[in-house]
Coordinates of C-alpha atoms in Angstrom, one line a residue:
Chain U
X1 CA 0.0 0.0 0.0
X2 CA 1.2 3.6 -0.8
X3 CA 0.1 7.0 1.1
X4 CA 0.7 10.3 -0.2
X5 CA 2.1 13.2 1.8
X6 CA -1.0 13.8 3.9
X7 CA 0.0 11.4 5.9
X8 CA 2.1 13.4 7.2
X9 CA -0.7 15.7 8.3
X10 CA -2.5 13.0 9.5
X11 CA 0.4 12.0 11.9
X12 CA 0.9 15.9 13.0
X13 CA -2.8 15.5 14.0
X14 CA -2.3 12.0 15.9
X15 CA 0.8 13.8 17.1
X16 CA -1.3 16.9 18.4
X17 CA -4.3 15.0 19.7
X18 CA -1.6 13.2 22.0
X19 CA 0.9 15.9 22.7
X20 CA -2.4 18.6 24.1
X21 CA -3.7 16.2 26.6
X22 CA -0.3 15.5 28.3
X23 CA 1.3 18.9 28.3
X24 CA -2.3 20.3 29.4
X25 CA -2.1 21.1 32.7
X26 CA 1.9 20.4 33.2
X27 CA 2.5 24.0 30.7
X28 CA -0.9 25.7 32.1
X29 CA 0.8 25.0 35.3
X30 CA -0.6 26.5 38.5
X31 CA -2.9 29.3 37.2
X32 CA -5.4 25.9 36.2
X33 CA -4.5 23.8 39.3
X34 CA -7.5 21.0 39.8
X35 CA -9.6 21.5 43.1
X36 CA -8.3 19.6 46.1
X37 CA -10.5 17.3 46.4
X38 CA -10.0 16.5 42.5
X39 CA -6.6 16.3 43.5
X40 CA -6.9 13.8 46.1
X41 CA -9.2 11.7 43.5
X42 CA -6.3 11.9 40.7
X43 CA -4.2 9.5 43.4
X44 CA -6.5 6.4 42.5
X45 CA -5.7 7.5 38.5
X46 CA -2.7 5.3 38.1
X47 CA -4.3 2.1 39.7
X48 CA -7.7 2.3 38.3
X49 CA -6.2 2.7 34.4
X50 CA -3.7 0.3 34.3
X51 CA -5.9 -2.0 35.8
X52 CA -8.4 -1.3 33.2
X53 CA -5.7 -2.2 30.5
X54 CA -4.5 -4.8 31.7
X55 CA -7.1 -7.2 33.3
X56 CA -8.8 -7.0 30.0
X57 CA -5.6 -8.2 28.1
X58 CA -5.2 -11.1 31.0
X59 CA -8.9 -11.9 31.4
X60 CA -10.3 -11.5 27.7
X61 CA -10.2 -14.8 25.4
X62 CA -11.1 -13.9 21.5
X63 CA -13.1 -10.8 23.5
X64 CA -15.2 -12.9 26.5
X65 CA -14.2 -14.1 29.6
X66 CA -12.5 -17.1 30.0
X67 CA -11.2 -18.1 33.7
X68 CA -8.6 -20.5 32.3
X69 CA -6.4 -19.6 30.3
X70 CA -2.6 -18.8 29.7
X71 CA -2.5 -15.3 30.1
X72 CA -4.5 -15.5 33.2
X73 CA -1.6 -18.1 34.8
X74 CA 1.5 -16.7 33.7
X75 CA -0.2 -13.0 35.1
X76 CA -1.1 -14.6 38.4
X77 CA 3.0 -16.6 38.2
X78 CA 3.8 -12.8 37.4
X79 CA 2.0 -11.4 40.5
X80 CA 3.6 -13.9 43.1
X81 CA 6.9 -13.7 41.5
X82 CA 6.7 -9.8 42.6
X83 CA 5.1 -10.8 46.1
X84 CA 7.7 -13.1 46.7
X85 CA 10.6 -12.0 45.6
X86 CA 12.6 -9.0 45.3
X87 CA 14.4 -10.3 42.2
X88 CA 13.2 -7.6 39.3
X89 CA 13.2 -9.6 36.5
X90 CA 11.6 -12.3 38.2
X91 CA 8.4 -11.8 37.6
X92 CA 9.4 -11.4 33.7
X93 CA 10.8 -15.0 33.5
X94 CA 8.1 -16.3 35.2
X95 CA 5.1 -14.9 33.3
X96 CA 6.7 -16.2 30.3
X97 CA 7.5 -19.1 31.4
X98 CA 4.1 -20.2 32.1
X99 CA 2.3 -18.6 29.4
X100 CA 5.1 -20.7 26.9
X101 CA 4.5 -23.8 28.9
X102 CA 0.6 -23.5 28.9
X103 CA 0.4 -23.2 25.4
Chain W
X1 CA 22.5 21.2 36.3
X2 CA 22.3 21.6 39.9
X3 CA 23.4 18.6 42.4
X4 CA 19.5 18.3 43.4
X5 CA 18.8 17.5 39.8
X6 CA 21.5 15.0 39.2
X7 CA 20.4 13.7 42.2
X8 CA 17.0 13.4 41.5
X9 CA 17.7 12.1 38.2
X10 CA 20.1 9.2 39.2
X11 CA 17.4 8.2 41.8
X12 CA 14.3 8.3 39.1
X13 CA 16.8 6.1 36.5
X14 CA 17.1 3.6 39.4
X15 CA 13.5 3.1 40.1
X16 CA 12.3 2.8 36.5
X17 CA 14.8 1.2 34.8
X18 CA 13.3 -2.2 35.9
X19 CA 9.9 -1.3 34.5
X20 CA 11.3 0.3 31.3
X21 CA 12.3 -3.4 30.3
X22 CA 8.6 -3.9 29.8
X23 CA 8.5 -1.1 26.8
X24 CA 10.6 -3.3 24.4
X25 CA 8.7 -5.8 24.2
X26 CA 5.8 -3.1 22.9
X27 CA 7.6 -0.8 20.8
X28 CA 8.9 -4.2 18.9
X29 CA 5.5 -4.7 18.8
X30 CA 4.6 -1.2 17.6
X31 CA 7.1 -1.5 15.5
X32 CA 5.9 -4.2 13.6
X33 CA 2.5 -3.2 13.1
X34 CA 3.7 0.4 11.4
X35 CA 5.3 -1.8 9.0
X36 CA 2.3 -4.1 8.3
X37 CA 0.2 -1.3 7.8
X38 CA 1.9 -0.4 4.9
X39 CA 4.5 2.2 6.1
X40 CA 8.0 3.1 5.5
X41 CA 10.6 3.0 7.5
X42 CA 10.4 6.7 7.5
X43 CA 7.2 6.9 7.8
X44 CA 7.0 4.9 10.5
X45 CA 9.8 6.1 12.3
X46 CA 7.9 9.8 11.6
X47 CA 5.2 8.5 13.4
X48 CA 7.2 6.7 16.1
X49 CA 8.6 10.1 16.5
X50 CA 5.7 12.4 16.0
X51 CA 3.0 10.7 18.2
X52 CA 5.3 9.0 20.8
X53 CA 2.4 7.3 22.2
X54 CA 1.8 2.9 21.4
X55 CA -1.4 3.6 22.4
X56 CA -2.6 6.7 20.1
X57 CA -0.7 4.7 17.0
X58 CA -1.6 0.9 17.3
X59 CA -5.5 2.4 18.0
X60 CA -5.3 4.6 14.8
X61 CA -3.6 2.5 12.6
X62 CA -6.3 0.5 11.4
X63 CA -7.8 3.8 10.9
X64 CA -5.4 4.8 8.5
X65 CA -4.9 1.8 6.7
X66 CA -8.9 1.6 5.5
X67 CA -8.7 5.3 4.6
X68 CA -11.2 6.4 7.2
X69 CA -11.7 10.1 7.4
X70 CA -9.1 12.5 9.1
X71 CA -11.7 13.8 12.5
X72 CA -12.3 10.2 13.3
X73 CA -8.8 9.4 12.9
X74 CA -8.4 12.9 15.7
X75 CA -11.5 11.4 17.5
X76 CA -9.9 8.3 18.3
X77 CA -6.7 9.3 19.0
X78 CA -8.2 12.1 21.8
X79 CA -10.3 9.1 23.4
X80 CA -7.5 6.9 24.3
X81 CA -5.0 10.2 25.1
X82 CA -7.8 11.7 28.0
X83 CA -6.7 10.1 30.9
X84 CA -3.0 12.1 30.1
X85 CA -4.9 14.9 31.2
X86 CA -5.7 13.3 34.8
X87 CA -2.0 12.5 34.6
X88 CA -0.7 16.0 33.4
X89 CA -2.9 17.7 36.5
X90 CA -1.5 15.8 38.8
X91 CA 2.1 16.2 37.4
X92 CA 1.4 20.2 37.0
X93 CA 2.2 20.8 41.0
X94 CA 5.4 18.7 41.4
X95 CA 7.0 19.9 37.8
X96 CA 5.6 23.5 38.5
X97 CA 9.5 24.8 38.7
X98 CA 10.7 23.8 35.7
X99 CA 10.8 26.5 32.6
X100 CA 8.4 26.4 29.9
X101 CA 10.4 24.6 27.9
X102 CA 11.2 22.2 30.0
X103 CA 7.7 21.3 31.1
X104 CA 6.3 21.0 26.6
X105 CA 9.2 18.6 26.9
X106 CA 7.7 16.8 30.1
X107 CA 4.4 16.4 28.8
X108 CA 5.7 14.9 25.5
X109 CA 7.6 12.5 27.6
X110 CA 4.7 11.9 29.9
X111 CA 4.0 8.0 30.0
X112 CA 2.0 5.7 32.1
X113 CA 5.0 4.1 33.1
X114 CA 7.3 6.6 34.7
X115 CA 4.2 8.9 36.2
X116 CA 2.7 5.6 37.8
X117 CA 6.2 4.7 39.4
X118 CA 7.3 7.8 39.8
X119 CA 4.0 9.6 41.4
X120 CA 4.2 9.6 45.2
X121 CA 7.9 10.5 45.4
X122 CA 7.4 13.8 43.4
X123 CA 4.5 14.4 45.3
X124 CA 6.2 14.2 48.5
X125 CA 9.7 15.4 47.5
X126 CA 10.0 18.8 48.7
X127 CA 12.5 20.1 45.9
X128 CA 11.5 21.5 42.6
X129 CA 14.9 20.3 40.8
X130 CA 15.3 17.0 42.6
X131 CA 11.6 16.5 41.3
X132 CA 11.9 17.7 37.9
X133 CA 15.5 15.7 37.7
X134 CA 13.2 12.4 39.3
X135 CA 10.7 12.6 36.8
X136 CA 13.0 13.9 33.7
X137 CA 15.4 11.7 33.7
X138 CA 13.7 7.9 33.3
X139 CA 11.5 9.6 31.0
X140 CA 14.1 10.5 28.6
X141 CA 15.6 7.2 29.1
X142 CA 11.9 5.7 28.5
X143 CA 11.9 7.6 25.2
X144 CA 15.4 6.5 23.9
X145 CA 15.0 3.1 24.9
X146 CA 10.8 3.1 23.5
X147 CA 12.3 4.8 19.5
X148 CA 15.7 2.5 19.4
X149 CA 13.4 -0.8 20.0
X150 CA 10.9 0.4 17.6
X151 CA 13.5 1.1 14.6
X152 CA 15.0 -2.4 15.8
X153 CA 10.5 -3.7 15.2
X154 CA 10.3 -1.7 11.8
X155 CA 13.9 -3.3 10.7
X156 CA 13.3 -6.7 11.6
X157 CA 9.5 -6.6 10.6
X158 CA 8.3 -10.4 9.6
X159 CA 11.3 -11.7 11.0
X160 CA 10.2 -12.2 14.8
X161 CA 7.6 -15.1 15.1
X162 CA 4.3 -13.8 16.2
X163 CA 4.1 -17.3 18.1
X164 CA 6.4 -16.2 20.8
X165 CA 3.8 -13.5 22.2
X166 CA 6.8 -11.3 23.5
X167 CA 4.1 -8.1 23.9
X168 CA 2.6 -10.2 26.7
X169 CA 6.1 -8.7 28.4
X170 CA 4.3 -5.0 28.7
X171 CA 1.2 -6.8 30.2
X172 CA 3.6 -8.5 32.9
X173 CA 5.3 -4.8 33.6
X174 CA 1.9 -3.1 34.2
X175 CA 1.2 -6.0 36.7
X176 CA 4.4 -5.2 38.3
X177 CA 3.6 -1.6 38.6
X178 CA 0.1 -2.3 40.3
X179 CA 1.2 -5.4 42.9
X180 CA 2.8 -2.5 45.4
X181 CA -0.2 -0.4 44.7
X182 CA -2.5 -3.0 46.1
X183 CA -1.3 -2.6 49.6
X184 CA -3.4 0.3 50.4
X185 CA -7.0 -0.6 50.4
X186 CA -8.5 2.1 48.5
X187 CA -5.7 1.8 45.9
X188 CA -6.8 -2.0 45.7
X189 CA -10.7 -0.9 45.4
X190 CA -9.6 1.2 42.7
X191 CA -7.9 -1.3 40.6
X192 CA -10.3 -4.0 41.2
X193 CA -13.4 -1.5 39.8
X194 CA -11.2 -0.2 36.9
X195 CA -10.3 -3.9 36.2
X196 CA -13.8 -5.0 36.5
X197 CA -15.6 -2.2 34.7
X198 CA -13.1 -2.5 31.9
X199 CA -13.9 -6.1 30.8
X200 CA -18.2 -5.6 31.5
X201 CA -17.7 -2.6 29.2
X202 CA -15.8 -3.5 26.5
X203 CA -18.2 -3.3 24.1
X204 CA -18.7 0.6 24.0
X205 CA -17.2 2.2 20.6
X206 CA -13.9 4.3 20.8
X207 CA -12.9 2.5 24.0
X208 CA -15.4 4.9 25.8
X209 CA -15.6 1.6 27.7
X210 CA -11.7 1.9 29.4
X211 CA -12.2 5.9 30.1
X212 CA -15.5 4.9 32.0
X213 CA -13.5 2.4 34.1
X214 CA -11.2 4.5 34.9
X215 CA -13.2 7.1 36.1
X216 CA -15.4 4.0 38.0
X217 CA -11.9 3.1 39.7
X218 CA -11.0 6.6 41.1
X219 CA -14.3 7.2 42.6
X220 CA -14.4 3.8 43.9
X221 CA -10.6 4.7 45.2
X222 CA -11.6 8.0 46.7
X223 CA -15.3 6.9 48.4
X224 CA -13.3 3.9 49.8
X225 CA -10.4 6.5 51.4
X226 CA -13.8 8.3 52.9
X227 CA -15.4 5.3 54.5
X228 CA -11.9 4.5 56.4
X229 CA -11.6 7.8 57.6
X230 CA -15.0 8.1 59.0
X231 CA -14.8 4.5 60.6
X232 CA -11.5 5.8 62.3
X233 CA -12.5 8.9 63.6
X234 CA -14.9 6.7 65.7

């Protein structure tokens, strides 16, 4: 397949679209600070949206739910691996490890 | 540079450079999929550098490919870039002493990664250069390390067997990032309720379903931090 040169404008928009939302409130800076309580709320951002990538990606088989699989092993072998150990590329090794073995 | 920063930055490398070994693994991946959508190199590595963002270019490439129409192609991309505004607001206090410069370059280097790891330190740190070295410096390192291993995805295109499901690698990282988070209760009722929500919802269009997960998670976070406190104070 071949694309002319407005793909290039069609990256700068991609580009844009992703660039806004990050430097938003980082170049506003404090003249748009978030309310407190908003602020307090933003802690729980980080664990609520990797979560909500990644239990999909372990829990999802062909798009439904499926309770045993591979993924769902080598992420739970990936999980005590952390809990267990304080070996950091532990839990690498074994995720893999599993989800190669189970399949 | 002042000692603070250096610092700052030597402890941010330290603490990230674990989880950073989960971004090959997806820029490979990235990598791959530029090329089997009919790019370039140059293209590619254009948008590699252009967007900076797996999940704002493996989410539009499809798009792009069937020849669908440049504000649905902008629509899309927004949906799944939002939550870097939750990010960015909570990143605006802690980076508020860099210059402006500095801080366009923060929020292009701004990924979940380094802001999820990174977070409570530069919250709590209580200097503006130690903070903006903490947060600067595995960032940057994120960034060389995400463009070198997707020119090595684009190069070696076809040559790595799908079979070996190496992206499953960025899926183990994210898990590694969210095991310590689990040990405060709310944190936990967040990430069980964005987890949750995320698979019951899946089937909204434009991933509306993971935004209204996340947003689930943080209230169910922050009502959970409000229940403990009120049972305490008894």
């Amino acid at each position: 397949m071949n694309y002319d040169a407005s793909l290039w404008l069609t990256f700068l928009l991609i580009g844009l679209a992703t660039l806004l939302p990050r430097a938003s409130f980082i170049v506003l800076g404090q003249r748009a600070s978030l309310p407190d309580t908003v602020q307090k709320a933003l802690r729980y951002a980080p664990a609520a949206a990797l979560a909500a990538i990644v239990v999909p990606d372990v829990v999802l088989v062909n798009g439904a739910p499926e309770l045993f699989n591979p993924k769902l092993a080598a992420a739970i072998a990936a999980v005590l691996a952390v809990t267990l150990s304080r070996n950091p590329w532990l839990p690498f090794v074994a995720g893999m490890a599993v989800l190669w073995a189970l399949r | 540079m002042s000692p603070s920063f250096k610092a700052g930055a030597r402890e941010g490398f330290r603490v990230c450079l674990p989880v950073s070994v989960g971004l090959i693994p997806w820029a490979l991946v990235t990598g791959l999929a530029m090329v089997s959508a009919g790019f370039t190199p140059v293209q590619a590595m254009g948008m590699s550098f252009i967007v900076f963002g797996a999940t704002a270019q493996l989410g539009t490439l499809p798009l792009i490919a069937i020849g669908a129409p440049w504000w649905l192609i902008l629509a899309t991309a927004l949906v799944v870039n939002l939550r870097f505004v939750i990010f960015s607001a909570a990143l605006a206090g802690p980076l508020a002493g860099g210059t402006l410069l500095q801080r366009w370059l923060c929020g292009y280097l701004l990924t979940d990664g380094v802001f999820a790891t990174c977070l409570e330190r530069l919250r709590s740190d209580a200097d503006p250069a130690w903070r903006l070295g903490y947060y600067l410096a595995p960032s940057m390192w994120c960034a060389l390390l995400w463009q070198c291993s997707t020119l090595t995805g684009v190069l070696a295109a076809g040559a790595i067997p799908r079979g070996w499901s190496l992206e499953f690698m960025a899926s183990i990282a994210l898990l590694v990032l969210l095991v310590p988070m689990a040990r405060v209760r709310p944190m936990l009722v967040a990430m069980l309720t964005g987890g949750v929500l995320s698979v019951l919802l899946r089937g909204l269009p434009l991933r509306l379903g993971v935004m209204a997960a996340i947003v689930g998670g943080i209230a169910a976070g922050f009502a959970t931090e409000h229940l403990q406190k009120k049972t305490e104070a008894r």
